[in-house]
Structure formats: C-alpha cells, structure tokens
Amino acid sequence: MSTTERARGNAAIAAALSERAGPESAAFLPYYPIGYPDYATSLEVIANLSELGVDGFEIGMPFSDPLADGPVIQQATGQALANGVSVADCIEAVATLRRRGVLQPMLLMGYLNPILAYGPAQFVTDAAEAGADGLIVPDLPPEERGILADPCAATDLGLVAFITPNLGEARIRVVAQGATAFLYVVSVTGVTGARDDLPAALPGFLQGVRDITDKPLVVGFGISRPVHARKVSRFADGYIVGSALVREAEKGIASVRALADSLRRAGRGESID
Amino acid sequence: MTTDSHGWKNLPDSRGYFGEYGGSFVPETLVPALEELRSAYATARNDPAFQRRLRTQLADYCGRPTPLTEAENLSRALGGARIFLKREDLAHTGAHKINNAMGQGLLAHRMGKQRIIAETGAGQHGVATATVAALLGLKCRIYMGTVDMKRQQTNVFRMRLLGAEVVPVDSGSRTLKDAINEAIRDWVTNVEDTFYLLGSVLGPHPYPMMVRDFQRIIGEEAREQMMTRIGRLPDTCIACVGGGSNAIGLFYAFLDDPVELVGVEAGGRSISSGAHAARFADPARGRPGVLHGTRSYVLQDEDGQILDTHSISAGLDYASIGPEHANLRMLERVRYTTATDDEALDAFRRLSEMEGILPALESAHAVSEAIRRAPGGNTDEVLLINLSGRGDKDLDTVMAEMGEQP
C-alpha cells in the first residue's frame, strides 16, 4: 500500500485541474479502456502513464454499442468485450491501480446500460470504494441525471456533463447547472477519433462557455497531437486524448508512453519536438 | 374488457415517457436536434396544410386506403374464426413503412433539411425512405448491416436504383442494431443539415410518438373498414412486433375498444435456444434497459451488453422493442406471444397457397398466430391481422429454407 492520504472524488478532480504549471498550462487526462489489448496490459499502460505524471485518467468501460465512439475506440472496446471484461472487472481495475500506487484522479467512462444492469446505486458505491473519483456517461443527458446524481452526491463522486459546439446559451446553462467535477467540452459535432486540426472556432466557443459558467472546462474529441495539446492548453483547464493513444497502444507500451509524454509536455508549455 | 380512462392515448408525457418506458438518452450533441424536431413536429401535427399534404400523398402516391381482404379459404381450412387481412403489402413499396417515411420525409422537407439518413433491417424502411427522398429531391444515405444486405439483396439494389447510397455496416452483429448505431454516429457528425428518418417506434423522444402517429392510419382505416364490411369490430387484432411500428399502427385505433390486441415477437429457433428476438418471452435475457436512446425491454446479458438476436425475418431481428409496447404490456392492454422461424415459414406457405398472397416473413409471424387461434374459435369470431408487408423480398430466404434452387 503506497497510497498516502489522497484527496477523493470531486476534491481530487478539482485539485488536479487547478494545480497548473503556468498560465498556458492545462491538465492532461488520457483516456484508456480496460481490457485492450488485454486486461493486464491495459493496467500496465495506465500505471505507466501515471508514472509519467499525467494529471488524471478517463478509464473506459466496454459496451457492445458505443454510439458516441469512432472506429478506433469501437474496435478496442470490442476487443475488451471479446476478452470477457465486465463492469465489475473495470471497478476492480481501479482498485488494483490504487494498490499499485496510482494517485491521480480516475473517472470511469461508460455507457448507461451496463451501469443500469449493475444497479446504478451499487455501481457508484463500488466505484467510489475502489477509488474512482468521477463518472462520465455520454448517453446520460441532464434530464436523466437523477439516475446517478443522487448516489454520486452521497459519495462525492463527480458526474461530468457534456457541452457540444451546437448548444445555445440557455442549454449550456442547463447542462452546467447540475454538473460536478468538470464540463466535458466536445470540440466538434461528431464521434471520438483523431482529427488533423482543432476547429478554429473552439477558443471563441470556450470563452462563450466561460461567460456562462465558472465550472472547469476539459476539452476532448479530436485531440491527437502535441500541437493540439499546446493550443488547447491556452484556453482550457484540461484536455482528454483517447483514440490517438489507443491506436499507439498497438505498437506497445513504450509507444503509448512516448506519445503521452509529448502530449503532456506540450500541454504544460514545454517545447514540442 | 378494458376501456378508456387509462389515458393510453395521451402518452407519451412531455419527457417522452410511456409510463416507465421511453425518454431520451442521447449524447448532448443530439439534444438540440431533437428539440428542433419536437418543435417542428408539434407545429406540423397541428397544421392543417401539412396534414392535407400528407393525406394527399398517402392517397395519390402511396395508394391508401389499403384494402381489407377476408381470407376465406384460410378460414375455411382452419375451420373456425373468420380472418381478415389489412393489406399494407399493397401500399407503395410493399409495406407499411411508406406511411412513416412519407410523414417524416414531408417534415424534413418542411424543416429545410437537404439530407436524409436512415437505418434498415429488412430493407423495407430503406426502400420507403429512398423512395420518398427521390420524390422530394433529398439526398439519401441508408445504413444496413452486411448480414441483412446479403439476405435482402434485391432491396439493396432497389435502394440504389432509387438514388440512395447504401452504406454497409460491418460492426457488431451486422444487423439492424448496428445499422442504427452507425446512423446515429452519422447524425451526431452531420447534425446541422441532416434529418434522421428513423423507421420504427424506437429511439429517443419524439420518434416513438411521431412514428406511431404516422402509422395510426392503419388501424383507423381498418376499424372503419370492419364496421362497413361486417358492422362490428374484430374480436382480436394481431400484428408482428420487431420495433413495433406496424403493431402500434394497427392497435392504436382499438385501444379504447373491447378488442383483444396481440403482438407476435420473433421466436427464432426457440426461446430456450436463445436464438430469437423475443424481448418479452425470455425473462432471463429480456429486461428493462436503455438502447438507442430509449428505455424499454432489451435483450442483454448479465453485464448489460446487448445480445445478438436471431430471426428468419430481418425486420424482426432487433434486441429492443418500442417503449409504448413495454407500457401496454405492463398495463396488460396488449398480450405478446411468439412465433418461431418454422411457424412463420409454415404460415408463409399456407397464405401463399390458399389465398394467393405472399406475406413478408415478418407478417407471416402474425399469420401464424391466427392459424394457431382460428380453429378454436367459432365462425362468429373475427380475427384481424396486419399484413404489414409483401414477401417478394424474402424469396431467397424462403428458397434456401425449403431447399429449392432458384
């Protein structure tokens, strides 16, 4: 047990997002799915990224019908399912990673149906006990948050909400109101996956969101290169990279680690090679 | 028998719920699109000009009203109840799907959307959508699982002839479920200019309500035709249930009447084999859950992963069922039963031989239920079947099953 006293839940996430290296620095939260390419390797990847000093994790739980995900994550989580990875395995993975000394905040990301099948309240209890700090559920809109919001409040687990570029001011207000942890700002209308460039309108859009809410803003979807991380760190509190890391994992742990390191350094204003 | 005061007809509520079922479980990107759709549909629904245009198209283009045919030979052979068929197979493009495709197509046109996307299982909804897109001059893309493309090749060719782009979906079980996933991903990406023309009483609010409204005409016509023909209502209405749009379309007009309503799910090889698409008949696998934006009964494993389904008919081969059906079942207003692949094939053969009507394999499930019931009834008893589509599209499947060479 190497775990020293660690902040938990919303407090842990808030601390990770506020401890920034400088004015042009943002927290790096890699996404990685449990069970890809296999259970043991996925934990190994996350432990490696933890050693690098990333600021937190979005831990993917597989679902048979991931309709917000592009081909790379579909394929990876499909393989995780074929490997027999269950919701309970994902919770257990968090507990194992904590035992192995991972201190950064971990948010479990998954679709609603497996959580409903597990039992929403039980899921939140078990996730919190394992050491998870928050949840990201892309098919749970604000109108249905009650399913998870109450148990999350009881355990102080963060429950992230999504802001997308096509939302108007009134809707952003509604989404922001109930959200805890942070607002996940989706950079584009679309599914997850690497893209060549960030949308030019993104900085302006984030500024607009900041005028409406003071919740932390973490940008995701389409961020794949250090130059993206550099750009986004100037106006966001954090950034998430998923597909690019998962794709890199095909080449082995050293490759994911190298890409994550350059993404992390770029987001702290360090030089990009 | 149950009558009125249940408020069946006032559902869903403003959040899209039919009792405990329904709702709108979608990624945030789709929320503004669904709000736009709800608002546009609410306006169109109460706009006499829109309703007039729809009625005109349904009559002059789609061939409504469809006939009501008494299956006298079949009734005689079974030696019991009288059997009537609501002939949706005679609607343009060969199934009830055109009613909804025309309604939503006109709505898309009115909303100024230039591009239509849709999923399809058997290909009937894809063909109907491609047809309406051709008529209205809209760009059209249809998502279809590769398993379904193989068993419905002629419909794939039909869609392409109609100018639609058919996109093969090779993920998951490569059937309807996966085609819907891909259509939703397209919609999330192209949400500004694209209209998702969903084909059944499924998906997030307002689709289950809107599709039902566009299909209600089946039951409204049939009810009137029965009154004209025999001066009374049928004792029983029977329809097959995949997503459940033809069934809701038939049942809705009879909800407040003393009429028994029966939905027939795909029993596949058998319930115990697990190779079926019967959400209600298999409590170990069919449980409430959320799939494709709506809460309803879903075939899933213990971990909440959606199970692969099986049916001889592509149109019934889906893991979930419309939320309104889940509610009508809970209220015990509609009874749900199953017919196996073999029973459907037998019904297909019998209706063809005795009545000169080739039913879609989907509709053959409903015919099978009538075949099961009719002998026990007396000659005063009246069964009304929704013959939701024609069987030409299924000839390859039926030939393979019968061991015939083309």
XYZ file of C-alpha atoms in Angstrom:
679
model
C 0.000 0.000 0.000
C 1.775 3.059 -1.220
C -1.323 5.243 -1.042
C -0.638 8.268 1.083
C -3.569 10.473 2.062
C -5.210 11.248 -1.218
C -7.989 13.718 -1.872
C -11.041 11.892 -3.184
C -13.914 12.424 -5.588
C -14.725 15.961 -6.647
C -11.994 17.401 -4.451
C -9.344 15.248 -6.139
C -10.536 16.248 -9.588
C -10.706 19.934 -8.665
C -7.158 19.806 -7.296
C -5.833 18.122 -10.446
C -7.438 20.755 -12.643
C -6.290 23.732 -10.598
C -2.673 22.728 -9.975
C -1.403 24.092 -13.224
C 2.235 24.647 -14.068
C 1.584 28.078 -15.542
C -0.969 30.329 -17.228
C -0.674 28.425 -20.501
C -0.802 25.016 -18.951
C -3.690 22.564 -18.674
C -4.317 19.205 -17.057
C -3.812 16.157 -19.258
C -6.364 13.395 -18.754
C -5.664 10.423 -21.023
C -8.478 8.017 -21.870
C -7.668 4.352 -21.855
C -10.060 1.370 -21.986
C -9.774 -1.534 -19.581
C -9.203 -4.808 -21.424
C -7.338 -3.595 -24.501
C -5.376 -5.286 -25.860
C -5.909 -7.411 -22.757
C -6.715 -6.780 -19.106
C -3.170 -6.938 -17.714
C -1.672 -4.782 -20.466
C -4.344 -2.101 -20.068
C -3.458 -1.763 -16.386
C 0.212 -1.688 -17.310
C -0.430 1.182 -19.758
C -2.314 3.202 -17.149
C 0.356 2.584 -14.496
C 2.998 3.760 -16.964
C 1.119 6.950 -17.753
C 0.663 7.509 -14.039
C 4.439 7.331 -13.541
C 4.857 9.924 -16.280
C 2.847 12.316 -14.184
C -0.317 12.780 -16.203
C -2.978 14.658 -14.238
C -5.821 12.146 -14.224
C -7.494 9.345 -16.139
C -10.641 8.604 -18.020
C -10.955 4.845 -17.602
C -13.036 3.290 -20.390
C -15.521 0.509 -19.683
C -16.524 -1.508 -22.759
C -20.049 -1.553 -24.187
C -21.399 -3.548 -27.113
C -22.947 -0.464 -28.766
C -20.713 2.568 -28.193
C -22.594 5.052 -30.325
C -20.557 8.130 -29.388
C -17.292 6.461 -30.356
C -15.401 6.338 -33.626
C -13.774 3.248 -35.162
C -10.586 3.143 -33.029
C -12.362 3.019 -29.661
C -15.144 0.815 -31.065
C -12.544 -1.695 -32.125
C -10.572 -1.519 -28.867
C -13.577 -1.828 -26.566
C -14.970 -4.563 -28.798
C -11.769 -6.488 -28.226
C -12.051 -5.827 -24.483
C -15.534 -7.360 -24.539
C -14.248 -10.323 -26.505
C -11.659 -10.686 -23.740
C -14.542 -11.003 -21.317
C -14.045 -7.709 -19.483
C -17.084 -6.796 -17.374
C -18.162 -3.712 -15.447
C -17.036 -5.428 -12.249
C -13.609 -6.012 -13.833
C -13.324 -2.295 -14.580
C -14.123 -1.374 -10.985
C -11.622 -3.971 -9.831
C -9.058 -2.448 -12.202
C -9.392 0.891 -10.412
C -8.850 -0.790 -7.047
C -5.800 -2.631 -8.393
C -4.337 0.562 -9.831
C -4.795 2.295 -6.476
C -2.977 -0.551 -4.768
C -0.218 -0.172 -7.291
C 0.220 3.422 -6.280
C -1.732 5.393 -8.851
C -2.663 8.620 -7.079
C -4.200 10.669 -9.872
C -7.974 11.067 -10.115
C -9.693 8.343 -12.111
C -13.053 8.836 -13.801
C -14.870 5.784 -15.086
C -16.309 6.317 -18.575
C -19.048 4.055 -19.856
C -22.473 3.887 -21.440
C -25.613 3.765 -19.358
C -26.978 0.267 -19.936
C -24.194 -1.747 -18.281
C -24.404 0.632 -15.306
C -28.168 0.087 -15.096
C -27.641 -3.678 -15.292
C -25.122 -3.478 -12.438
C -27.519 -1.315 -10.445
C -26.756 2.428 -10.520
C -26.505 2.982 -6.763
C -24.423 -0.145 -6.227
C -22.205 0.844 -9.125
C -21.485 4.253 -7.639
C -20.829 2.774 -4.197
C -18.463 0.132 -5.541
C -16.690 2.572 -7.870
C -16.109 5.015 -5.027
C -14.891 2.276 -2.732
C -12.462 1.069 -5.399
C -11.033 4.563 -5.594
C -12.759 6.111 -8.600
C -13.362 9.848 -8.346
C -15.928 10.501 -11.021
C -18.122 9.200 -13.816
C -18.503 10.076 -17.483
C -21.637 8.689 -19.145
C -22.140 10.046 -22.659
C -25.723 8.853 -23.122
C -26.994 10.340 -19.867
C -28.385 13.823 -20.603
C -29.095 16.344 -17.806
C -32.790 15.427 -17.817
C -31.941 11.870 -16.754
C -29.012 12.595 -14.437
C -31.081 11.719 -11.377
C -30.316 8.043 -12.007
C -26.680 8.648 -10.982
C -26.652 12.127 -9.476
C -28.053 11.166 -6.071
C -25.690 8.269 -5.371
C -22.816 10.365 -6.717
C -23.682 13.206 -4.361
C -23.775 10.797 -1.430
C -20.234 9.592 -2.152
C -18.934 12.912 -3.550
C -18.158 11.269 -6.871
C -18.006 13.715 -9.773
C -20.588 13.358 -12.531
C -19.362 15.034 -15.701
C -21.726 16.695 -18.199
C -21.100 17.419 -21.872
C -21.066 20.725 -23.713
C -21.137 20.485 -27.516
C -20.497 23.216 -30.104
C -24.120 23.308 -31.223
C -25.566 24.272 -27.825
C -27.101 27.678 -27.261
C -26.677 29.748 -24.141
C -29.845 28.534 -22.433
C -28.909 24.888 -22.888
C -25.330 25.455 -21.701
C -26.792 26.921 -18.532
C -28.990 23.838 -18.009
C -26.088 21.444 -18.608
C -23.657 23.379 -16.399
C -26.071 23.728 -13.532
C -26.169 20.089 -12.491
C -22.636 19.111 -13.482
C -19.949 18.322 -10.942
C -16.221 17.611 -11.499
C -15.916 19.456 -14.812
C -17.667 20.167 -18.071
C -16.505 17.940 -20.894
C -16.398 20.244 -23.899
C -16.672 18.245 -27.099
C -14.536 20.060 -29.672
C -16.589 19.016 -32.699
C -20.015 17.639 -33.521
C -19.196 14.007 -34.111
C -17.816 10.859 -32.563
C -14.474 10.257 -30.845
C -11.431 9.946 -33.063
C -8.249 11.703 -34.120
C -8.568 14.686 -36.445
C -5.976 16.758 -38.271
C -6.858 20.122 -36.787
C -8.791 21.630 -33.950
C -11.787 23.691 -35.055
C -10.863 27.360 -35.462
C -13.989 28.374 -33.559
C -13.013 26.411 -30.422
C -11.269 29.188 -28.409
C -14.175 31.558 -29.026
C -16.680 28.893 -28.081
C -14.846 28.146 -24.818
C -14.772 31.829 -23.977
C -18.517 31.920 -24.535
C -18.969 28.984 -22.154
C -16.789 30.693 -19.543
C -19.047 33.724 -19.685
C -21.911 31.459 -18.626
C -20.302 29.188 -16.043
C -17.219 29.087 -13.833
C -17.016 25.279 -13.829
C -13.717 23.878 -15.137
C -13.674 23.106 -18.861
C -11.966 19.996 -20.198
C -11.790 19.607 -23.969
C -11.986 16.273 -25.744
C -12.655 14.603 -29.151
C -10.172 15.056 -31.950
C -7.098 15.958 -29.885
C -4.311 13.683 -31.060
C -1.062 15.628 -31.447
C 1.189 17.682 -29.179
C 0.423 20.763 -31.250
C -3.273 20.308 -30.407
C -2.434 19.936 -26.733
C -0.336 23.088 -26.852
C -3.129 25.039 -28.492
C -5.905 23.782 -26.249
C -3.924 24.326 -23.051
C -4.057 28.076 -23.670
C -7.792 28.254 -23.141
C -8.975 25.066 -21.404
C -8.468 23.705 -17.891
C -7.773 20.256 -19.184
C -7.745 18.061 -22.266
C -8.553 14.445 -22.982
C -6.852 12.270 -25.591
C -8.275 8.831 -26.361
C -8.189 7.376 -29.862
C -4.627 8.518 -30.628
C -3.296 6.759 -27.501
C -5.327 3.632 -28.100
C -4.025 3.446 -31.653
C -0.483 3.902 -30.386
C -1.008 1.020 -27.953
C -0.928 -1.366 -30.915
C 2.797 -0.632 -31.092
C 3.391 -1.381 -27.439
C 3.548 0.319 -24.071
C 6.704 2.282 -24.835
C 4.968 3.938 -27.797
C 1.882 4.976 -25.798
C 4.139 6.268 -23.096
C 6.174 8.328 -25.553
C 3.092 9.869 -27.160
C 1.541 10.587 -23.765
C 4.732 12.239 -22.605
C 4.861 14.579 -25.581
C 1.147 15.365 -25.195
C 1.686 16.084 -21.506
C 4.693 18.305 -22.007
C 3.020 20.210 -24.830
C 0.124 20.986 -22.516
C 2.495 22.439 -19.932
C 4.033 24.839 -22.381
C 7.214 22.797 -22.747
C 8.870 22.544 -26.152
C 7.361 20.293 -28.802
C 9.883 18.253 -30.734
C -62.510 -5.790 -21.109
C -60.607 -2.604 -20.531
C -61.927 0.684 -21.792
C -60.903 4.370 -21.694
C -59.744 6.312 -18.607
C -56.289 4.776 -18.847
C -55.017 7.742 -20.810
C -53.295 5.413 -23.275
C -53.907 7.907 -25.992
C -52.381 10.835 -24.106
C -48.956 9.283 -23.897
C -46.106 9.951 -24.009
C -45.713 12.698 -21.409
C -43.666 15.813 -22.137
C -40.408 13.949 -21.396
C -41.289 11.231 -23.846
C -42.314 8.594 -21.291
C -44.957 5.923 -21.719
C -45.225 5.064 -18.044
C -41.739 3.907 -17.055
C -40.574 3.460 -20.619
C -39.244 5.836 -23.254
C -37.362 9.049 -22.527
C -34.408 10.472 -24.391
C -30.979 9.022 -23.612
C -28.709 10.610 -26.183
C -25.303 12.265 -26.412
C -25.623 16.004 -25.831
C -24.888 16.824 -29.490
C -28.277 15.385 -30.430
C -30.264 17.271 -27.811
C -30.660 20.466 -29.880
C -31.549 18.388 -32.960
C -34.228 16.501 -31.037
C -35.585 19.754 -29.627
C -35.767 21.170 -33.135
C -37.517 18.018 -34.331
C -40.009 18.020 -31.445
C -40.889 21.600 -32.071
C -41.170 21.206 -35.854
C -43.302 18.108 -35.458
C -45.575 19.737 -32.871
C -46.236 22.566 -35.322
C -46.740 20.268 -38.301
C -49.028 17.991 -36.341
C -51.444 20.861 -35.779
C -51.045 22.435 -39.191
C -53.993 21.613 -41.485
C -51.870 22.363 -44.558
C -49.256 19.769 -43.535
C -51.898 17.187 -42.703
C -53.636 17.852 -46.018
C -50.397 17.425 -47.939
C -49.679 14.179 -46.099
C -53.167 12.825 -46.744
C -52.918 13.686 -50.417
C -49.569 11.934 -50.783
C -50.778 8.893 -48.872
C -53.776 8.610 -51.205
C -52.349 9.581 -54.582
C -48.793 8.302 -54.237
C -48.867 5.532 -51.644
C -52.227 4.046 -52.624
C -54.140 4.477 -49.396
C -56.515 3.366 -48.138
C -55.136 -0.138 -48.433
C -57.800 -2.847 -48.845
C -59.220 -5.146 -46.224
C -59.305 -8.733 -47.517
C -61.187 -11.611 -45.956
C -59.043 -14.757 -46.067
C -61.986 -17.063 -46.684
C -60.018 -20.085 -47.887
C -57.709 -19.983 -44.914
C -60.647 -19.512 -42.516
C -62.458 -22.472 -44.075
C -59.399 -24.704 -43.977
C -58.793 -23.895 -40.327
C -62.471 -24.410 -39.562
C -63.039 -21.645 -37.064
C -62.804 -17.896 -36.805
C -63.122 -15.524 -39.743
C -59.806 -13.961 -40.693
C -59.379 -10.507 -42.202
C -56.134 -9.094 -43.552
C -55.255 -5.401 -43.532
C -53.319 -5.214 -46.773
C -50.325 -2.985 -46.029
C -48.461 -5.201 -48.508
C -50.375 -3.341 -51.204
C -49.100 0.091 -50.190
C -46.491 1.586 -52.497
C -43.071 -0.050 -51.968
C -44.775 -3.099 -50.468
C -45.051 -2.446 -46.752
C -46.469 -0.124 -44.092
C -43.062 1.570 -43.842
C -44.033 4.111 -46.511
C -46.619 5.724 -44.170
C -43.919 6.834 -41.768
C -41.320 7.566 -44.430
C -43.750 9.875 -46.207
C -44.721 11.634 -42.968
C -41.158 12.211 -41.826
C -39.986 12.979 -45.366
C -42.524 15.789 -45.684
C -41.474 17.025 -42.257
C -37.789 17.014 -43.251
C -38.670 18.899 -46.398
C -40.637 21.441 -44.389
C -37.706 21.869 -41.984
C -35.436 22.634 -44.920
C -33.184 19.600 -44.371
C -31.361 18.616 -47.537
C -30.040 15.260 -46.446
C -31.850 12.219 -45.078
C -30.273 9.242 -43.353
C -31.931 6.044 -42.227
C -31.197 2.567 -40.957
C -32.781 -0.512 -42.390
C -33.087 -4.169 -41.398
C -35.195 -5.999 -43.959
C -34.681 -3.150 -46.373
C -38.343 -2.138 -46.426
C -37.777 1.035 -44.434
C -34.701 1.789 -46.507
C -36.652 1.372 -49.723
C -39.508 3.521 -48.411
C -37.062 6.233 -47.318
C -35.152 6.139 -50.607
C -38.468 6.391 -52.442
C -39.631 9.443 -50.526
C -36.187 11.047 -50.876
C -36.364 10.537 -54.643
C -39.829 12.049 -54.746
C -38.875 15.089 -52.666
C -35.422 15.594 -54.194
C -33.476 14.937 -50.989
C -30.049 13.366 -50.667
C -30.352 9.957 -49.061
C -27.990 7.589 -47.287
C -29.108 4.238 -45.863
C -27.156 2.223 -43.294
C -27.592 -1.531 -43.465
C -25.830 -4.415 -41.736
C -23.868 -6.670 -44.061
C -25.751 -9.762 -42.841
C -29.014 -8.074 -43.823
C -27.578 -6.872 -47.138
C -26.856 -10.466 -48.000
C -30.306 -11.761 -47.168
C -32.114 -8.795 -48.750
C -30.072 -8.255 -51.902
C -32.946 -7.151 -54.086
C -33.871 -4.408 -51.640
C -30.269 -3.175 -51.672
C -30.481 -2.935 -55.451
C -33.871 -1.227 -55.228
C -32.489 1.441 -52.909
C -29.576 2.087 -55.219
C -31.913 2.339 -58.210
C -33.862 4.939 -56.266
C -30.716 7.028 -55.990
C -29.817 6.273 -52.387
C -26.345 5.482 -51.168
C -26.393 2.202 -49.238
C -23.606 2.021 -46.660
C -22.658 -1.467 -45.444
C -22.263 -1.756 -41.660
C -19.764 -4.405 -40.683
C -19.603 -3.852 -36.911
C -21.203 -5.864 -34.108
C -23.851 -8.324 -35.243
C -24.014 -6.640 -38.681
C -27.789 -6.304 -38.495
C -30.365 -3.623 -37.652
C -28.902 -2.727 -34.248
C -25.541 -1.912 -35.768
C -27.129 -0.018 -38.658
C -28.859 2.205 -36.071
C -25.533 2.773 -34.247
C -23.961 3.909 -37.486
C -26.914 6.119 -38.450
C -26.730 7.804 -35.027
C -22.973 8.366 -35.464
C -23.660 9.970 -38.839
C -26.357 12.159 -37.279
C -24.063 13.267 -34.440
C -21.489 14.260 -37.054
C -23.778 15.963 -39.576
C -26.416 17.180 -37.193
C -26.848 20.633 -38.731
C -28.119 19.655 -42.178
C -29.251 16.056 -41.691
C -32.637 14.577 -40.847
C -32.612 11.117 -39.273
C -35.629 9.284 -40.629
C -35.986 6.554 -38.014
C -38.080 3.624 -39.166
C -39.841 2.306 -36.096
C -41.410 3.310 -32.780
C -37.960 3.328 -31.213
C -35.238 5.778 -30.338
C -35.353 8.963 -28.287
C -38.443 11.132 -27.896
C -40.206 12.200 -30.153
C -39.587 9.253 -32.506
C -41.765 6.622 -30.780
C -44.660 9.088 -30.683
C -44.129 10.544 -34.141
C -43.728 7.196 -35.906
C -46.837 5.908 -34.135
C -48.773 8.954 -35.279
C -47.740 8.357 -38.886
C -48.714 4.663 -38.628
C -52.042 5.142 -36.824
C -53.752 5.363 -40.166
C -53.501 1.555 -40.495
C -55.812 0.930 -37.550
C -58.052 3.895 -38.284
C -58.739 2.636 -41.792
C -59.095 -0.982 -40.679
C -61.535 -0.075 -37.919
C -63.742 1.805 -40.356
C -63.461 -0.951 -42.966
C -64.517 -3.600 -40.450
C -67.543 -1.535 -39.461
C -68.508 -1.065 -43.098
C -67.883 -4.689 -44.034
C -69.393 -6.639 -41.128
C -70.933 -3.945 -38.971
C -68.784 -4.644 -35.960
C -65.276 -4.585 -34.577
C -62.987 -7.609 -34.734
C -62.604 -9.657 -31.565
C -58.844 -9.758 -31.915
C -56.181 -7.732 -33.703
C -52.870 -9.439 -34.415
C -49.589 -7.909 -35.588
C -45.929 -8.882 -35.602
C -43.595 -6.833 -33.410
C -39.994 -6.013 -34.243
C -39.568 -2.406 -33.173
C -43.332 -2.436 -33.292
C -44.494 0.263 -35.700
C -46.981 -1.791 -37.711
C -48.390 -3.211 -34.473
C -48.855 0.184 -32.804
C -50.227 1.455 -36.102
C -52.946 -1.189 -36.016
C -53.586 -1.263 -32.247
C -53.813 2.442 -31.558
C -57.305 2.878 -33.037
C -58.579 -0.050 -30.944
C -57.023 0.793 -27.560
C -60.290 2.028 -26.072
C -62.395 -0.706 -27.694
C -63.326 -4.099 -26.246
C -60.901 -5.760 -28.653
C -58.123 -8.164 -27.742
C -54.740 -6.987 -29.021
C -51.934 -9.453 -29.682
C -48.347 -8.704 -30.651
C -46.188 -11.511 -32.035
C -42.446 -11.426 -31.438
C -39.868 -13.437 -33.323
C -39.383 -16.751 -31.535
C -36.475 -17.624 -33.834
C -35.229 -21.200 -33.464
C -36.773 -21.425 -29.980
C -36.868 -19.328 -26.823
C -34.745 -21.764 -24.821
C -32.015 -21.765 -27.507
C -31.504 -18.034 -27.016
C -31.528 -17.679 -30.821
C -34.555 -15.397 -31.064
C -35.663 -11.780 -30.856
C -38.403 -12.151 -28.239
C -37.811 -9.394 -25.693
C -40.844 -10.224 -23.573
C -40.797 -14.014 -23.758
C -37.364 -14.623 -22.253
C -37.112 -13.028 -18.792
C -33.539 -14.242 -18.349
C -32.371 -12.137 -21.283
C -35.117 -9.585 -21.924
C -35.016 -6.960 -19.175
C -35.620 -3.198 -18.987
C -32.619 -1.246 -20.169
C -31.528 1.600 -22.417
C -30.648 1.073 -26.066
C -30.605 3.653 -28.853
C -31.941 6.456 -26.734
C -34.966 4.831 -25.166
C -35.735 2.812 -22.055
C -37.584 -0.388 -22.855
C -37.170 -4.141 -22.783
C -33.776 -5.107 -24.155
C -32.192 -8.500 -24.780
C -28.964 -8.246 -22.810
C -26.516 -10.342 -20.840
C -25.972 -10.049 -17.092
C -23.408 -7.317 -17.647
C -25.791 -5.150 -19.671
C -24.142 -5.909 -23.007
C -26.665 -6.086 -25.826
C -27.154 -9.628 -27.111
C -27.128 -10.738 -30.706
C -30.569 -11.730 -31.861
C -31.857 -14.170 -34.430
C -34.921 -14.263 -36.606
C -35.576 -15.625 -40.062
C -37.057 -12.216 -40.802
C -34.577 -9.354 -40.836
C -37.293 -6.869 -39.869
C -37.907 -8.543 -36.501
C -34.236 -9.178 -35.740
C -33.668 -6.472 -33.118
C -32.765 -6.527 -29.416
C -35.243 -3.938 -28.187
C -38.913 -3.086 -28.633
C -40.759 0.220 -28.767
C -41.322 1.743 -25.290
C -45.058 2.109 -25.861
C -45.277 -1.660 -26.258
C -43.467 -2.133 -22.953
C -46.042 0.099 -21.313
C -49.057 -1.548 -22.988
C -47.729 -4.905 -21.862
C -47.257 -3.731 -18.298
C -50.827 -2.406 -18.284
C -51.921 -5.766 -19.706
C -53.674 -3.997 -22.564
C -51.737 -5.904 -25.230
C -50.733 -9.570 -24.993
C -47.434 -10.611 -26.514
C -46.684 -14.014 -27.865
C -44.096 -15.528 -30.204
C -43.893 -17.498 -33.422
C -40.807 -19.473 -34.384
C -38.990 -19.368 -37.712
C -40.631 -22.648 -38.691
C -44.106 -21.463 -37.754
C -43.590 -18.306 -39.765
C -42.427 -20.321 -42.772
C -45.450 -22.588 -42.485
C -47.748 -19.556 -42.362
C -45.906 -18.074 -45.336
C -46.596 -21.215 -47.353
C -50.206 -21.570 -46.300
C -51.182 -17.992 -47.042
C -49.455 -18.203 -50.410
C -51.178 -21.439 -51.405
C -54.631 -20.719 -50.041
C -55.043 -17.009 -50.634
C -52.580 -16.181 -53.394
C -50.845 -13.712 -51.104
C -47.121 -13.920 -50.340
C -46.681 -12.287 -46.948
C -43.427 -10.782 -45.718
C -41.762 -13.194 -43.290
C -42.345 -10.547 -40.613
C -46.102 -10.524 -41.283
C -46.097 -14.330 -41.504
C -45.432 -14.334 -37.741
C -48.796 -12.617 -37.244
C -50.496 -15.000 -39.676
C -49.037 -17.882 -37.690
C -50.717 -16.652 -34.513
C -54.063 -16.540 -36.348
C -53.506 -20.081 -37.620
C -52.909 -21.165 -34.041
C -56.059 -19.469 -32.759
C -58.627 -19.797 -35.526
C -59.505 -23.497 -35.115
C -60.512 -22.958 -31.501
C -62.853 -20.091 -32.366
C -66.396 -20.318 -33.642
C -67.439 -18.938 -37.005
C -68.701 -15.726 -35.379
C -65.291 -14.876 -34.099
C -63.318 -12.331 -36.126
C -59.540 -12.001 -36.275
C -57.892 -9.008 -37.922
C -54.267 -9.430 -38.988
C -51.988 -6.649 -40.068
C -50.385 -7.986 -43.222
C -47.630 -5.433 -42.859
C -45.643 -6.253 -45.986
C -45.287 -8.442 -49.016
C -42.990 -11.417 -49.274
C -41.194 -10.871 -52.571
C -38.135 -9.586 -50.725
C -37.933 -12.862 -48.784
C -37.899 -15.294 -51.693
C -34.164 -16.023 -51.429
C -34.514 -16.799 -47.722
C -37.583 -18.956 -48.234
C -35.986 -20.839 -51.153
C -32.916 -21.559 -49.057
C -35.074 -22.788 -46.159
C -37.130 -25.006 -48.452
C -34.029 -26.331 -50.148
C -35.176 -25.028 -53.538
C -32.821 -23.955 -56.265
C -33.578 -20.639 -57.939
